[in-house]
């Protein structure tokens, strides 16, 4: 049934219908269990009420509190007792016999179930290659699918496991290795006769032990080998051969001068070797005459520089940067020609040192963020409210500098949001009143506020009176509203983006891990603060004034 923004669920409970803001359990036992008639549990009491009109009202009230696992009721005294233990058997509990006091169960126990496994966690792989490399990692899961509740058993399955996880690495580079040498090949002779004739044999091996792979280096060893061997031939016919030329005969008539020449004669014989074994006589001339330069030095020789040698110096210390240079040196000598016969030495420099460009490529430039741009603020959707907040945004770019030459992109956020207060006007408050006033108003709990007679903070308007009510004024089950109050310092849980006060009350009623006794709701920030401490259990200074929050107090539990 939908009333306003609140969904009401009617739970049949034997003797009537009970109104609740949420379904608490699937089973509602209003008949006493056979083993628990005329019995009362000793201990584990959460609270006791003596003004419950019926068993159904006692059951409905107990269903609003998750810590309650069973309850008892006595018709004659209207006594309702909430227990924090589920019913098992009388033998497992301490109890007393009491005529008319009967025990009832609430929800069935919920056994815990395991959640899905989480992600694997562990150290990074220590290697950079090798597809079979693994690393020991761990993953976990929780006993929350569902979590054990109402006396249900904990999970028995393991909640963590450890295993070797493959690192997913690429193959490692394999450098080439040489095989064993093959057999020697056939003897190859370049001659056909001669007892001293030799030939060659060759053997080979390959770079396949192993073959280079995945970027590995080739073999640096020689892959062929050659040896010399006598061919085993008979003596060859010996043709006559000329001997060496005799020395040139003839004398130079000068002692210097590079162009001075003289005619000279030399001879040789056909005895190197002499013809033998049917060999032929020499056919070459055995005498010759020629004009020779005497090879005399220049009368005066001035020194001259040779060509420059190679540049020498250290290797470049960087791997990028087209303007990077390194200091290198080259030399030459005064030997082209060397000074002689009283000639002058070289006057030119025989060494020079200069900065030589390394010829490197451009360096990568990593991106950097620019300054933030101006905030972009949308138009406020409200016209009043000092704490009305809207979202504003601003951006920046990865251009200070932009990434270049393979440099990395920016890792910083390029988008930012923030809160902007529209302010500054307070919205007028409209609440039930008894007419206008100037300073005071008649009636119990009635005060003059903003020139209207309204109920004081501890009361609500019901008809023509201000009463401390428990739900009948339309504020939801078990709540009284206090305008402009906040329970300071007792927030056990904060829930954001809650659209209405009714939704905030529903969250308080549906909490499972603690009993929610109070809720502060602020319409303008749409924030719901839940507390397990009611207002009447706090000091007088804990309820403070606030123009942002209405305090909703659960005071009927």
mmCIF file of C-alpha atoms in Angstrom, residues 135-456:
data_model
loop_
_atom_site.group_PDB
_atom_site.id
_atom_site.type_symbol
_atom_site.label_atom_id
_atom_site.label_comp_id
_atom_site.label_asym_id
_atom_site.label_seq_id
_atom_site.Cartn_x
_atom_site.Cartn_y
_atom_site.Cartn_z
ATOM 1 C CA UNK A 135 54.654 -16.076 -8.779
ATOM 2 C CA UNK A 136 52.959 -17.055 -5.512
ATOM 3 C CA UNK A 137 49.767 -15.001 -5.040
ATOM 4 C CA UNK A 138 46.737 -15.043 -2.727
ATOM 5 C CA UNK A 139 43.033 -14.294 -3.133
ATOM 6 C CA UNK A 140 40.230 -14.111 -0.544
ATOM 7 C CA UNK A 141 36.471 -14.190 -0.218
ATOM 8 C CA UNK A 142 34.102 -13.391 2.649
ATOM 9 C CA UNK A 143 31.271 -15.119 4.492
ATOM 10 C CA UNK A 144 28.722 -12.489 3.340
ATOM 11 C CA UNK A 145 26.641 -14.260 0.670
ATOM 12 C CA UNK A 146 24.662 -14.134 2.925
ATOM 13 C CA UNK A 147 26.300 -13.199 6.208
ATOM 14 C CA UNK A 148 25.306 -15.547 9.084
ATOM 15 C CA UNK A 149 22.355 -14.098 10.966
ATOM 16 C CA UNK A 150 19.874 -14.979 13.686
ATOM 17 C CA UNK A 151 22.019 -17.747 15.076
ATOM 18 C CA UNK A 152 22.911 -19.226 11.661
ATOM 19 C CA UNK A 153 26.199 -21.096 11.159
ATOM 20 C CA UNK A 154 29.392 -19.481 9.937
ATOM 21 C CA UNK A 155 30.867 -20.587 6.586
ATOM 22 C CA UNK A 156 32.930 -23.795 6.690
ATOM 23 C CA UNK A 157 34.640 -23.195 3.349
ATOM 24 C CA UNK A 158 38.136 -21.727 3.179
ATOM 25 C CA UNK A 159 38.096 -17.923 2.811
ATOM 26 C CA UNK A 160 41.591 -17.644 1.301
ATOM 27 C CA UNK A 161 43.763 -19.611 -1.110
ATOM 28 C CA UNK A 162 47.312 -19.316 -2.408
ATOM 29 C CA UNK A 163 48.600 -20.534 -5.779
ATOM 30 C CA UNK A 164 51.330 -20.138 -8.376
ATOM 31 C CA UNK A 165 50.009 -17.641 -10.967
ATOM 32 C CA UNK A 166 51.653 -17.472 -14.423
ATOM 33 C CA UNK A 167 53.269 -14.048 -14.989
ATOM 34 C CA UNK A 168 52.273 -13.972 -18.706
ATOM 35 C CA UNK A 169 55.811 -13.034 -19.841
ATOM 36 C CA UNK A 170 57.187 -13.245 -23.371
ATOM 37 C CA UNK A 171 59.896 -15.662 -24.500
ATOM 38 C CA UNK A 172 63.484 -14.873 -23.363
ATOM 39 C CA UNK A 173 66.123 -14.044 -26.052
ATOM 40 C CA UNK A 174 68.251 -17.114 -27.062
ATOM 41 C CA UNK A 175 71.837 -16.460 -28.238
ATOM 42 C CA UNK A 176 73.058 -18.716 -31.044
ATOM 43 C CA UNK A 177 75.561 -21.537 -30.325
ATOM 44 C CA UNK A 178 77.823 -23.487 -32.710
ATOM 45 C CA UNK A 179 77.385 -27.188 -33.482
ATOM 46 C CA UNK A 180 80.240 -29.724 -33.547
ATOM 47 C CA UNK A 181 82.566 -29.590 -36.598
ATOM 48 C CA UNK A 182 81.503 -31.680 -39.608
ATOM 49 C CA UNK A 183 83.802 -34.118 -41.470
ATOM 50 C CA UNK A 184 86.752 -32.817 -43.559
ATOM 51 C CA UNK A 185 85.801 -32.345 -47.222
ATOM 52 C CA UNK A 186 87.594 -33.562 -50.411
ATOM 53 C CA UNK A 187 91.265 -32.508 -50.929
ATOM 54 C CA UNK A 188 91.347 -29.713 -53.515
ATOM 55 C CA UNK A 189 94.706 -29.324 -55.379
ATOM 56 C CA UNK A 190 95.370 -26.390 -57.701
ATOM 57 C CA UNK A 191 98.304 -28.205 -59.445
ATOM 58 C CA UNK A 192 98.524 -31.500 -61.363
ATOM 59 C CA UNK A 193 102.132 -32.491 -60.633
ATOM 60 C CA UNK A 194 104.998 -31.894 -58.242
ATOM 61 C CA UNK A 195 106.026 -33.806 -55.158
ATOM 62 C CA UNK A 196 105.706 -30.686 -53.023
ATOM 63 C CA UNK A 197 102.262 -29.736 -54.361
ATOM 64 C CA UNK A 198 99.706 -29.148 -51.553
ATOM 65 C CA UNK A 199 95.954 -28.771 -51.512
ATOM 66 C CA UNK A 200 93.281 -27.810 -48.954
ATOM 67 C CA UNK A 201 90.523 -29.574 -47.074
ATOM 68 C CA UNK A 202 87.606 -27.706 -45.430
ATOM 69 C CA UNK A 203 85.112 -28.541 -42.670
ATOM 70 C CA UNK A 204 82.089 -26.527 -41.450
ATOM 71 C CA UNK A 205 79.736 -26.119 -38.532
ATOM 72 C CA UNK A 206 76.464 -24.143 -38.073
ATOM 73 C CA UNK A 207 75.002 -21.625 -35.592
ATOM 74 C CA UNK A 208 72.139 -23.932 -34.620
ATOM 75 C CA UNK A 209 73.113 -25.252 -31.187
ATOM 76 C CA UNK A 210 70.813 -23.498 -30.431
ATOM 77 C CA UNK A 211 69.784 -21.264 -33.330
ATOM 78 C CA UNK A 212 69.398 -17.598 -32.267
ATOM 79 C CA UNK A 213 65.749 -16.774 -31.413
ATOM 80 C CA UNK A 214 63.563 -14.070 -29.854
ATOM 81 C CA UNK A 215 66.159 -11.343 -30.572
ATOM 82 C CA UNK A 216 69.180 -13.363 -29.316
ATOM 83 C CA UNK A 217 72.704 -12.733 -30.763
ATOM 84 C CA UNK A 218 74.221 -14.631 -33.698
ATOM 85 C CA UNK A 219 77.317 -16.803 -33.136
ATOM 86 C CA UNK A 220 80.627 -14.905 -33.072
ATOM 87 C CA UNK A 221 82.805 -18.037 -33.703
ATOM 88 C CA UNK A 222 84.111 -19.040 -37.187
ATOM 89 C CA UNK A 223 81.819 -21.501 -38.986
ATOM 90 C CA UNK A 224 84.476 -22.795 -41.496
ATOM 91 C CA UNK A 225 88.013 -24.264 -40.992
ATOM 92 C CA UNK A 226 90.658 -25.032 -43.732
ATOM 93 C CA UNK A 227 93.836 -27.186 -43.513
ATOM 94 C CA UNK A 228 96.755 -27.785 -45.956
ATOM 95 C CA UNK A 229 97.812 -31.276 -47.184
ATOM 96 C CA UNK A 230 100.416 -32.691 -49.758
ATOM 97 C CA UNK A 231 98.746 -33.756 -52.993
ATOM 98 C CA UNK A 232 101.129 -36.753 -53.607
ATOM 99 C CA UNK A 233 102.004 -35.853 -57.243
ATOM 100 C CA UNK A 234 105.074 -36.973 -59.347
ATOM 101 C CA UNK A 235 107.823 -34.413 -60.201
ATOM 102 C CA UNK A 236 106.759 -31.869 -62.826
ATOM 103 C CA UNK A 237 108.747 -30.942 -65.975
ATOM 104 C CA UNK A 238 111.065 -28.031 -65.117
ATOM 105 C CA UNK A 239 111.053 -25.192 -67.625
ATOM 106 C CA UNK A 240 114.015 -22.932 -67.551
ATOM 107 C CA UNK A 241 113.588 -19.869 -65.378
ATOM 108 C CA UNK A 242 115.452 -16.659 -65.321
ATOM 109 C CA UNK A 243 117.613 -15.828 -62.386
ATOM 110 C CA UNK A 244 117.383 -12.570 -60.526
ATOM 111 C CA UNK A 245 118.615 -9.529 -62.287
ATOM 112 C CA UNK A 246 122.111 -8.500 -61.465
ATOM 113 C CA UNK A 247 122.669 -5.086 -59.963
ATOM 114 C CA UNK A 248 122.360 -2.154 -62.305
ATOM 115 C CA UNK A 249 125.718 -0.985 -63.553
ATOM 116 C CA UNK A 250 126.304 2.731 -64.015
ATOM 117 C CA UNK A 251 127.054 5.631 -61.642
ATOM 118 C CA UNK A 252 125.272 8.928 -60.921
ATOM 119 C CA UNK A 253 127.429 11.993 -61.519
ATOM 120 C CA UNK A 254 125.601 14.236 -58.930
ATOM 121 C CA UNK A 255 125.054 14.100 -55.155
ATOM 122 C CA UNK A 256 121.611 15.787 -54.918
ATOM 123 C CA UNK A 257 118.720 16.686 -57.104
ATOM 124 C CA UNK A 258 115.567 14.621 -57.341
ATOM 125 C CA UNK A 259 115.388 14.718 -61.181
ATOM 126 C CA UNK A 260 118.937 13.568 -61.891
ATOM 127 C CA UNK A 261 119.005 10.323 -64.071
ATOM 128 C CA UNK A 262 121.603 7.892 -65.476
ATOM 129 C CA UNK A 263 121.420 4.954 -68.005
ATOM 130 C CA UNK A 264 122.099 1.597 -66.340
ATOM 131 C CA UNK A 265 122.363 -2.065 -67.513
ATOM 132 C CA UNK A 266 121.637 -5.352 -65.782
ATOM 133 C CA UNK A 267 121.698 -9.079 -66.751
ATOM 134 C CA UNK A 268 120.300 -12.439 -65.700
ATOM 135 C CA UNK A 269 120.688 -16.148 -66.627
ATOM 136 C CA UNK A 270 118.353 -19.070 -67.492
ATOM 137 C CA UNK A 271 119.356 -21.048 -64.408
ATOM 138 C CA UNK A 272 116.518 -20.438 -61.932
ATOM 139 C CA UNK A 273 115.944 -23.256 -62.477
ATOM 140 C CA UNK A 274 117.851 -24.608 -65.328
ATOM 141 C CA UNK A 275 115.582 -26.510 -67.767
ATOM 142 C CA UNK A 276 115.040 -30.200 -66.636
ATOM 143 C CA UNK A 277 112.741 -33.217 -67.144
ATOM 144 C CA UNK A 278 111.976 -32.010 -70.706
ATOM 145 C CA UNK A 279 111.232 -28.483 -69.662
ATOM 146 C CA UNK A 280 111.654 -25.619 -72.121
ATOM 147 C CA UNK A 281 114.427 -23.037 -72.254
ATOM 148 C CA UNK A 282 113.853 -19.466 -71.070
ATOM 149 C CA UNK A 283 112.168 -17.209 -73.575
ATOM 150 C CA UNK A 284 112.683 -13.996 -71.596
ATOM 151 C CA UNK A 285 115.382 -11.439 -72.408
ATOM 152 C CA UNK A 286 118.494 -11.926 -70.346
ATOM 153 C CA UNK A 287 119.772 -8.306 -70.610
ATOM 154 C CA UNK A 288 118.159 -4.832 -70.375
ATOM 155 C CA UNK A 289 119.126 -1.156 -70.213
ATOM 156 C CA UNK A 290 117.046 1.602 -68.658
ATOM 157 C CA UNK A 291 117.310 5.214 -67.527
ATOM 158 C CA UNK A 292 117.048 5.558 -63.735
ATOM 159 C CA UNK A 293 116.505 8.465 -61.465
ATOM 160 C CA UNK A 294 119.420 8.521 -59.130
ATOM 161 C CA UNK A 295 117.102 8.866 -56.128
ATOM 162 C CA UNK A 296 119.058 11.716 -54.756
ATOM 163 C CA UNK A 297 117.533 13.901 -52.017
ATOM 164 C CA UNK A 298 116.470 17.355 -52.728
ATOM 165 C CA UNK A 299 119.232 19.639 -52.120
ATOM 166 C CA UNK A 300 117.140 21.383 -49.427
ATOM 167 C CA UNK A 301 113.879 19.678 -48.186
ATOM 168 C CA UNK A 302 111.367 21.743 -46.141
ATOM 169 C CA UNK A 303 108.968 19.759 -43.890
ATOM 170 C CA UNK A 304 105.319 19.271 -44.973
ATOM 171 C CA UNK A 305 102.252 18.091 -42.958
ATOM 172 C CA UNK A 306 100.594 14.746 -43.573
ATOM 173 C CA UNK A 307 96.821 14.209 -43.824
ATOM 174 C CA UNK A 308 94.835 14.434 -40.540
ATOM 175 C CA UNK A 309 94.350 11.147 -38.633
ATOM 176 C CA UNK A 310 90.990 9.846 -37.244
ATOM 177 C CA UNK A 311 89.179 11.701 -34.441
ATOM 178 C CA UNK A 312 89.802 10.065 -31.021
ATOM 179 C CA UNK A 313 88.081 10.584 -27.678
ATOM 180 C CA UNK A 314 85.419 9.135 -25.275
ATOM 181 C CA UNK A 315 82.040 7.805 -26.429
ATOM 182 C CA UNK A 316 78.940 10.034 -26.178
ATOM 183 C CA UNK A 317 77.575 10.073 -22.591
ATOM 184 C CA UNK A 318 73.883 10.512 -23.647
ATOM 185 C CA UNK A 319 71.503 8.483 -25.822
ATOM 186 C CA UNK A 320 69.362 11.344 -27.135
ATOM 187 C CA UNK A 321 69.553 15.066 -27.893
ATOM 188 C CA UNK A 322 70.578 16.284 -31.375
ATOM 189 C CA UNK A 323 72.688 19.134 -29.916
ATOM 190 C CA UNK A 324 74.800 16.891 -27.665
ATOM 191 C CA UNK A 325 78.567 17.066 -28.451
ATOM 192 C CA UNK A 326 81.729 15.382 -27.168
ATOM 193 C CA UNK A 327 85.292 16.741 -27.043
ATOM 194 C CA UNK A 328 87.577 14.845 -29.518
ATOM 195 C CA UNK A 329 91.148 15.214 -30.878
ATOM 196 C CA UNK A 330 92.986 14.415 -34.163
ATOM 197 C CA UNK A 331 96.696 14.694 -35.145
ATOM 198 C CA UNK A 332 98.988 14.830 -38.173
ATOM 199 C CA UNK A 333 102.805 14.728 -38.663
ATOM 200 C CA UNK A 334 105.457 16.833 -40.350
ATOM 201 C CA UNK A 335 106.432 13.977 -42.717
ATOM 202 C CA UNK A 336 105.025 14.961 -46.098
ATOM 203 C CA UNK A 337 107.975 15.380 -46.575
ATOM 204 C CA UNK A 338 109.932 15.383 -43.370
ATOM 205 C CA UNK A 339 112.347 18.331 -43.245
ATOM 206 C CA UNK A 340 115.767 17.308 -44.546
ATOM 207 C CA UNK A 341 119.050 18.712 -45.728
ATOM 208 C CA UNK A 342 118.579 21.839 -43.641
ATOM 209 C CA UNK A 343 114.990 22.331 -44.757
ATOM 210 C CA UNK A 344 112.538 24.116 -42.450
ATOM 211 C CA UNK A 345 110.258 22.339 -39.990
ATOM 212 C CA UNK A 346 106.452 22.526 -40.451
ATOM 213 C CA UNK A 347 104.840 25.673 -39.062
ATOM 214 C CA UNK A 348 101.248 24.318 -39.132
ATOM 215 C CA UNK A 349 99.532 22.907 -36.000
ATOM 216 C CA UNK A 350 99.979 19.125 -35.719
ATOM 217 C CA UNK A 351 96.962 18.566 -33.351
ATOM 218 C CA UNK A 352 93.452 20.019 -32.877
ATOM 219 C CA UNK A 353 90.601 19.445 -30.354
ATOM 220 C CA UNK A 354 86.950 20.358 -31.097
ATOM 221 C CA UNK A 355 83.389 19.526 -29.934
ATOM 222 C CA UNK A 356 82.009 16.884 -32.320
ATOM 223 C CA UNK A 357 78.177 16.462 -32.568
ATOM 224 C CA UNK A 358 77.098 12.928 -31.531
ATOM 225 C CA UNK A 359 74.305 12.775 -34.140
ATOM 226 C CA UNK A 360 71.687 11.613 -31.570
ATOM 227 C CA UNK A 361 67.885 11.607 -32.062
ATOM 228 C CA UNK A 362 65.476 13.951 -30.225
ATOM 229 C CA UNK A 363 64.768 13.103 -26.514
ATOM 230 C CA UNK A 364 61.193 12.092 -25.439
ATOM 231 C CA UNK A 365 59.222 14.914 -23.751
ATOM 232 C CA UNK A 366 56.779 13.884 -20.994
ATOM 233 C CA UNK A 367 53.516 15.811 -20.855
ATOM 234 C CA UNK A 368 52.846 18.355 -18.057
ATOM 235 C CA UNK A 369 49.565 19.828 -16.829
ATOM 236 C CA UNK A 370 48.608 23.431 -17.489
ATOM 237 C CA UNK A 371 47.151 25.763 -14.865
ATOM 238 C CA UNK A 372 43.492 25.142 -13.891
ATOM 239 C CA UNK A 373 40.908 27.005 -15.939
ATOM 240 C CA UNK A 374 38.130 29.114 -14.436
ATOM 241 C CA UNK A 375 35.375 27.356 -12.440
ATOM 242 C CA UNK A 376 32.206 26.646 -14.439
ATOM 243 C CA UNK A 377 29.226 27.217 -12.137
ATOM 244 C CA UNK A 378 25.672 26.201 -13.286
ATOM 245 C CA UNK A 379 22.603 28.280 -12.510
ATOM 246 C CA UNK A 380 21.219 27.608 -9.003
ATOM 247 C CA UNK A 381 18.028 25.554 -9.106
ATOM 248 C CA UNK A 382 16.680 27.116 -5.843
ATOM 249 C CA UNK A 383 15.988 30.709 -4.910
ATOM 250 C CA UNK A 384 16.496 30.378 -1.160
ATOM 251 C CA UNK A 385 18.426 28.440 1.429
ATOM 252 C CA UNK A 386 21.752 29.520 2.931
ATOM 253 C CA UNK A 387 23.220 26.009 2.569
ATOM 254 C CA UNK A 388 21.954 25.129 -0.911
ATOM 255 C CA UNK A 389 24.965 23.556 -2.651
ATOM 256 C CA UNK A 390 25.488 22.947 -6.397
ATOM 257 C CA UNK A 391 28.406 21.341 -8.204
ATOM 258 C CA UNK A 392 31.011 23.468 -10.029
ATOM 259 C CA UNK A 393 33.725 22.153 -12.391
ATOM 260 C CA UNK A 394 37.057 23.257 -13.859
ATOM 261 C CA UNK A 395 39.538 21.666 -16.284
ATOM 262 C CA UNK A 396 43.190 21.811 -17.352
ATOM 263 C CA UNK A 397 45.127 20.290 -20.252
ATOM 264 C CA UNK A 398 48.230 18.143 -20.757
ATOM 265 C CA UNK A 399 50.043 20.888 -22.722
ATOM 266 C CA UNK A 400 52.669 22.258 -20.331
ATOM 267 C CA UNK A 401 54.424 20.809 -22.293
ATOM 268 C CA UNK A 402 52.441 18.473 -24.562
ATOM 269 C CA UNK A 403 53.951 14.942 -24.738
ATOM 270 C CA UNK A 404 56.287 14.571 -27.746
ATOM 271 C CA UNK A 405 58.873 12.188 -29.214
ATOM 272 C CA UNK A 406 57.316 9.200 -27.440
ATOM 273 C CA UNK A 407 57.113 10.934 -24.016
ATOM 274 C CA UNK A 408 54.485 9.873 -21.453
ATOM 275 C CA UNK A 409 51.008 11.418 -21.163
ATOM 276 C CA UNK A 410 50.054 13.278 -17.966
ATOM 277 C CA UNK A 411 48.887 11.059 -15.087
ATOM 278 C CA UNK A 412 47.268 13.904 -13.086
ATOM 279 C CA UNK A 413 43.489 14.464 -13.204
ATOM 280 C CA UNK A 414 42.429 16.978 -15.875
ATOM 281 C CA UNK A 415 38.934 17.467 -14.375
ATOM 282 C CA UNK A 416 37.939 18.685 -10.899
ATOM 283 C CA UNK A 417 34.611 19.331 -9.174
ATOM 284 C CA UNK A 418 33.754 21.338 -6.079
ATOM 285 C CA UNK A 419 30.800 22.572 -4.056
ATOM 286 C CA UNK A 420 29.356 26.059 -4.616
ATOM 287 C CA UNK A 421 26.946 27.634 -2.150
ATOM 288 C CA UNK A 422 24.094 29.485 -3.824
ATOM 289 C CA UNK A 423 23.206 31.283 -0.519
ATOM 290 C CA UNK A 424 22.339 33.680 0.950
ATOM 291 C CA UNK A 425 18.570 33.688 1.575
ATOM 292 C CA UNK A 426 16.873 31.510 4.207
ATOM 293 C CA UNK A 427 13.726 29.780 2.982
ATOM 294 C CA UNK A 428 10.522 30.546 4.886
ATOM 295 C CA UNK A 429 9.377 27.623 7.074
ATOM 296 C CA UNK A 430 5.774 26.463 6.985
ATOM 297 C CA UNK A 431 4.511 24.262 9.798
ATOM 298 C CA UNK A 432 1.159 23.476 11.501
ATOM 299 C CA UNK A 433 0.100 26.407 13.767
ATOM 300 C CA UNK A 434 -2.728 27.702 15.945
ATOM 301 C CA UNK A 435 -2.870 31.240 14.570
ATOM 302 C CA UNK A 436 -0.689 34.359 14.809
ATOM 303 C CA UNK A 437 1.031 35.748 17.906
ATOM 304 C CA UNK A 438 3.193 38.645 19.049
ATOM 305 C CA UNK A 439 5.045 37.227 22.083
ATOM 306 C CA UNK A 440 3.229 34.289 23.738
ATOM 307 C CA UNK A 441 0.590 31.623 23.000
ATOM 308 C CA UNK A 442 -1.905 29.729 25.218
ATOM 309 C CA UNK A 443 -1.867 25.929 25.633
ATOM 310 C CA UNK A 444 0.503 23.214 26.816
ATOM 311 C CA UNK A 445 3.655 22.949 24.691
ATOM 312 C CA UNK A 446 2.601 25.923 22.460
ATOM 313 C CA UNK A 447 5.163 28.677 21.754
ATOM 314 C CA UNK A 448 5.300 31.845 19.622
ATOM 315 C CA UNK A 449 7.653 31.376 16.646
ATOM 316 C CA UNK A 450 7.909 33.694 13.577
ATOM 317 C CA UNK A 451 4.626 35.385 14.664
ATOM 318 C CA UNK A 452 2.775 32.009 14.685
ATOM 319 C CA UNK A 453 1.628 29.840 17.585
ATOM 320 C CA UNK A 454 3.329 26.466 16.996
ATOM 321 C CA UNK A 455 4.212 23.361 19.042
ATOM 322 C CA UNK A 456 7.484 23.453 20.969
#
